[in-house]
């Protein structure tokens, strides 16, 4: 399947994180996740910025909720960016935590006579999705086929690691996005939980007593998992750039970083994990 046989659109949902410049540089289209404050609904990044999100959460005392774009929202979005006959690679947050991928699949079936749409479950989220979208565009510009791009995405999905630490448990408790977290809450008072991605699900890992030790654990655990080979690394944070910088410095020293970016955690993710969440995303560099 040739990427050059029609115009190739690369779509991700806003649970993916990346430096702002990548959207334009690599022609990545972002469909927003729905953010709910009580009865009000906003589109992430369209009528609700990161700063507005945290301000509203602080002022209202309401912990927001998220919902996936509906199939109708997907259909409208696809039609707004593509011409009939175009190819769309639609990359989405793990289907085990969100219905976004399922909505994309329904929309792709509805529009199958108009566009060539391939929804793809990333099995992850955050900056891993940003890296995957960028790699797809770079591969397409280098002459890769769609099948080659999908094969690379499958490789990243199998090998990506995400390790986070939370500063507050309240958001995760209410969202229910972290597996086994509800039952473990009673034993987690005054500790900083470590959250890891395992087979598309966020799982509760170690319990570390202080923020400093939690940050150290996150980096050391990523080193243990990644080994000495070259890796692409992202430091993600929710309103804690200082912790992000500390993690970046440690990661540069301890990991074989082919590339390292620092990016703010999308509010679609932060709404489920809370401000102060910080972590490391890493996967082996192509050919490394």
Coordinates of C-alpha atoms in Angstrom, one line a residue:
X1 CA 0.0 0.0 0.0
X2 CA 1.8 3.1 -1.2
X3 CA 1.7 6.2 1.0
X4 CA 2.1 8.3 -2.1
X5 CA -0.9 6.9 -4.0
X6 CA -3.1 9.6 -2.4
X7 CA -2.6 12.4 0.1
X8 CA -1.7 11.0 3.5
X9 CA -3.3 12.6 6.6
X10 CA -1.9 11.7 10.0
X11 CA -4.5 12.2 12.8
X12 CA -4.0 11.7 16.5
X13 CA -6.4 12.5 19.4
X14 CA -5.4 15.0 22.0
X15 CA -4.4 12.4 24.5
X16 CA -1.1 12.5 22.5
X17 CA 1.6 14.9 23.6
X18 CA 4.3 16.6 21.5
X19 CA 6.2 19.9 21.2
X20 CA 3.8 22.5 19.7
X21 CA 6.0 23.0 16.6
X22 CA 5.6 19.4 15.5
X23 CA 1.9 19.8 14.6
X24 CA 2.8 22.3 11.8
X25 CA 6.2 20.9 10.9
X26 CA 5.0 17.3 10.4
X27 CA 1.4 18.2 9.3
X28 CA -0.3 16.3 12.2
X29 CA -4.0 16.8 12.6
X30 CA -5.3 16.6 16.2
X31 CA -8.9 15.7 17.0
X32 CA -9.8 17.1 20.5
X33 CA -11.0 15.0 23.4
X34 CA -14.1 16.3 25.3
X35 CA -13.5 17.8 28.7
X36 CA -16.5 18.0 31.1
X37 CA -16.7 20.5 34.0
X38 CA -20.1 19.6 35.6
X39 CA -22.7 20.3 32.9
X40 CA -20.2 22.2 30.7
X41 CA -18.4 20.5 27.9
X42 CA -15.2 21.8 26.2
X43 CA -13.0 20.7 23.3
X44 CA -9.4 20.2 24.5
X45 CA -7.2 22.8 22.9
X46 CA -10.0 24.4 20.9
X47 CA -12.1 26.2 23.5
X48 CA -10.2 25.1 26.6
X49 CA -6.4 25.7 27.0
X50 CA -4.2 24.0 29.5
X51 CA -4.0 27.2 31.7
X52 CA -7.8 27.6 31.6
X53 CA -8.3 24.0 32.6
X54 CA -6.1 24.2 35.7
X55 CA -7.6 27.6 36.6
X56 CA -11.1 26.3 36.4
X57 CA -10.2 23.2 38.4
X58 CA -8.7 25.3 41.1
X59 CA -11.5 27.9 41.2
X60 CA -14.4 25.5 41.0
X61 CA -13.0 22.6 43.1
X62 CA -14.6 20.3 40.5
X63 CA -12.4 17.5 39.2
X64 CA -13.2 17.4 35.5
X65 CA -14.0 14.3 33.5
X66 CA -13.2 13.3 29.9
X67 CA -15.0 11.5 27.1
X68 CA -13.9 10.3 23.7
X69 CA -15.0 12.1 20.5
X70 CA -18.2 10.5 19.2
X71 CA -18.3 8.7 15.9
X72 CA -20.2 11.8 14.6
X73 CA -17.4 14.1 15.7
X74 CA -14.8 11.8 14.0
X75 CA -16.8 11.8 10.8
X76 CA -17.1 15.6 10.8
X77 CA -13.4 15.9 11.6
X78 CA -12.2 13.6 8.8
X79 CA -14.4 15.4 6.3
X80 CA -13.0 18.8 7.4
X81 CA -9.3 17.7 6.7
X82 CA -9.5 15.4 3.8
X83 CA -10.7 15.1 0.2
X84 CA -12.5 12.0 -1.1
X85 CA -10.0 9.3 -1.9
X86 CA -7.4 10.5 0.6
X87 CA -5.6 8.2 3.0
X88 CA -6.0 8.8 6.7
X89 CA -3.9 7.1 9.4
X90 CA -5.8 7.7 12.6
X91 CA -3.7 7.1 15.7
X92 CA -5.4 6.8 19.1
X93 CA -4.9 6.4 22.9
X94 CA -5.0 2.9 24.2
X95 CA -8.5 1.3 23.7
X96 CA -8.3 -0.3 27.1
X97 CA -8.6 3.1 28.8
X98 CA -10.7 5.1 26.3
X99 CA -13.4 4.5 23.7
X100 CA -11.7 6.9 21.3
X101 CA -10.3 4.2 19.0
X102 CA -13.7 2.5 18.9
X103 CA -15.3 5.8 17.8
X104 CA -12.7 6.2 15.1
X105 CA -13.4 2.6 13.8
X106 CA -17.2 3.3 13.6
X107 CA -16.5 6.6 11.7
X108 CA -14.1 4.9 9.4
X109 CA -16.7 2.2 8.5
X110 CA -19.3 4.9 7.9
X111 CA -17.0 6.8 5.5
X112 CA -15.3 3.8 3.8
X113 CA -16.8 4.8 0.4
X114 CA -15.2 8.3 0.7
X115 CA -11.8 7.9 2.3
X116 CA -9.2 5.2 3.1
X117 CA -9.2 5.4 6.9
X118 CA -7.0 3.2 9.0
X119 CA -7.6 3.6 12.8
X120 CA -4.7 2.4 14.9
X121 CA -4.8 1.6 18.6
X122 CA -1.5 2.9 19.9
X123 CA -1.7 0.8 23.1
X124 CA -0.3 3.8 24.9
X125 CA -0.7 7.6 25.0
X126 CA 1.0 10.8 25.8
X127 CA 4.3 11.6 24.1
X128 CA 4.6 8.1 22.7
X129 CA 1.7 9.0 20.3
X130 CA 3.5 12.2 19.4
X131 CA 6.6 10.4 18.5
X132 CA 4.7 7.8 16.5
X133 CA 2.9 10.5 14.5
X134 CA 6.1 12.3 13.7
X135 CA 7.9 9.0 12.7
X136 CA 5.0 8.3 10.3
X137 CA 5.4 11.6 8.6
X138 CA 9.1 11.4 8.4
X139 CA 8.8 7.9 6.9
X140 CA 6.2 9.0 4.4
X141 CA 8.4 11.9 3.3
X142 CA 11.3 9.4 2.9
X143 CA 9.2 7.2 0.6
X144 CA 7.9 4.6 3.0
X145 CA 4.7 2.7 2.3
X146 CA 1.7 2.8 4.6
X147 CA 2.3 -0.9 5.4
X148 CA 5.9 0.0 6.5
X149 CA 4.6 2.9 8.7
X150 CA 2.1 0.5 10.3
X151 CA 4.8 -2.0 10.9
X152 CA 6.9 0.6 12.7
X153 CA 3.9 1.7 14.8
X154 CA 3.4 -2.0 15.8
X155 CA 7.1 -2.2 16.8
X156 CA 6.9 1.0 18.9
X157 CA 3.6 -0.2 20.5
X158 CA 5.3 -3.5 21.6
X159 CA 8.4 -1.8 23.1
X160 CA 7.3 1.6 24.5
X161 CA 7.6 2.1 28.2
X162 CA 5.7 4.8 30.2
X163 CA 6.5 5.3 33.9
X164 CA 4.8 8.1 35.9
X165 CA 4.6 9.4 39.4
X166 CA 1.5 11.2 40.8
X167 CA 1.5 14.1 43.2
X168 CA -2.1 13.7 44.2
X169 CA -4.4 10.6 44.2
X170 CA -7.6 12.4 44.0
X171 CA -7.9 12.7 40.2
X172 CA -6.9 9.1 39.6
X173 CA -9.3 7.9 42.3
X174 CA -12.3 9.7 40.7
X175 CA -11.4 8.8 37.1
X176 CA -10.9 5.1 37.8
X177 CA -8.3 5.0 35.0
X178 CA -5.6 3.3 37.1
X179 CA -6.1 -0.4 37.5
X180 CA -6.3 -1.6 41.1
X181 CA -5.9 1.9 42.4
X182 CA -9.3 2.1 44.2
X183 CA -8.6 -0.9 46.4
X184 CA -5.1 0.3 47.2
X185 CA -5.9 3.8 48.3
X186 CA -6.1 3.1 52.0
X187 CA -2.5 1.9 52.1
X188 CA -1.2 4.8 50.0
X189 CA -1.6 7.7 52.3
X190 CA 1.4 10.0 52.4
X191 CA 3.2 8.2 49.6
X192 CA 3.9 9.0 45.9
X193 CA 2.6 6.1 43.8
X194 CA 4.4 5.0 40.7
X195 CA 2.2 4.3 37.7
X196 CA 3.3 2.2 34.7
X197 CA 1.8 1.3 31.4
X198 CA 1.4 -2.5 31.0
X199 CA -0.4 -4.0 27.9
X200 CA -2.3 -0.8 27.3
X201 CA -3.5 -0.4 31.0
X202 CA -2.1 1.9 33.7
X203 CA -1.1 -0.1 36.7
X204 CA -0.1 0.8 40.2
X205 CA 3.5 -0.1 40.9
X206 CA 5.9 0.9 43.7
X207 CA 4.9 3.2 46.6
X208 CA 7.7 5.7 47.3
X209 CA 7.7 7.9 50.4
X210 CA 9.0 11.2 49.0
X211 CA 8.7 13.2 45.7
X212 CA 12.5 13.2 45.3
X213 CA 12.7 9.4 45.7
X214 CA 9.8 9.0 43.3
X215 CA 11.6 10.9 40.6
X216 CA 14.8 8.9 41.1
X217 CA 12.8 5.7 40.9
X218 CA 11.1 6.7 37.7
X219 CA 14.4 7.2 35.9
X220 CA 16.2 4.2 37.4
X221 CA 13.3 1.9 36.5
X222 CA 13.3 3.2 32.9
X223 CA 17.1 2.6 32.7
X224 CA 16.5 -1.0 33.9
X225 CA 13.8 -1.6 31.3
X226 CA 15.6 0.1 28.3
X227 CA 19.2 -1.1 28.9
X228 CA 22.1 0.5 27.0
X229 CA 20.6 0.8 23.5
X230 CA 19.7 4.1 21.9
X231 CA 16.2 5.3 22.8
X232 CA 13.9 8.2 22.1
X233 CA 12.8 9.8 25.3
X234 CA 10.1 12.2 26.4
X235 CA 9.7 13.8 29.8
X236 CA 6.1 14.7 30.4
X237 CA 4.7 16.8 33.2
X238 CA 1.4 18.3 34.4
X239 CA 2.2 21.8 35.6
X240 CA 5.6 20.9 37.1
X241 CA 8.3 22.0 34.7
X242 CA 10.9 22.0 37.5
X243 CA 10.4 18.3 38.1
X244 CA 10.4 17.8 34.3
X245 CA 13.8 19.4 34.1
X246 CA 15.2 17.3 36.9
X247 CA 14.0 14.1 35.2
X248 CA 15.5 15.3 31.9
X249 CA 18.9 15.9 33.4
X250 CA 18.9 12.5 35.0
X251 CA 17.6 10.8 31.9
X252 CA 20.4 12.4 29.8
X253 CA 23.0 11.0 32.2
X254 CA 21.6 7.5 32.6
X255 CA 19.9 6.6 29.3
X256 CA 21.4 6.4 25.8
X257 CA 19.2 9.2 24.5
X258 CA 19.1 9.5 20.8
X259 CA 16.6 12.3 21.3
X260 CA 14.9 13.8 24.3
X261 CA 12.0 16.2 24.4
X262 CA 10.1 17.8 27.3
X263 CA 6.4 18.4 26.9
X264 CA 3.4 19.2 29.0
X265 CA 1.0 16.4 29.7
X266 CA -2.2 16.9 27.7
X267 CA -5.2 18.0 29.9
X268 CA -7.1 15.0 28.6
X269 CA -4.5 12.9 30.5
X270 CA -4.0 15.3 33.4
X271 CA -7.8 15.3 34.0
X272 CA -7.4 11.6 34.9
X273 CA -4.1 11.7 36.8
X274 CA -3.9 15.2 38.2
X275 CA -1.6 18.2 38.3
X276 CA 1.9 17.4 39.4
X277 CA 2.0 14.1 37.5
X278 CA 5.5 13.7 35.9
X279 CA 7.2 10.8 34.1
X280 CA 9.3 9.3 31.4
X281 CA 8.3 7.9 28.0
X282 CA 10.9 5.9 26.1
X283 CA 11.2 3.4 23.2
X284 CA 14.1 2.0 21.2
X285 CA 15.3 4.2 18.3
X286 CA 14.7 2.7 14.8
X287 CA 17.7 0.6 13.8
X288 CA 19.2 1.0 17.3

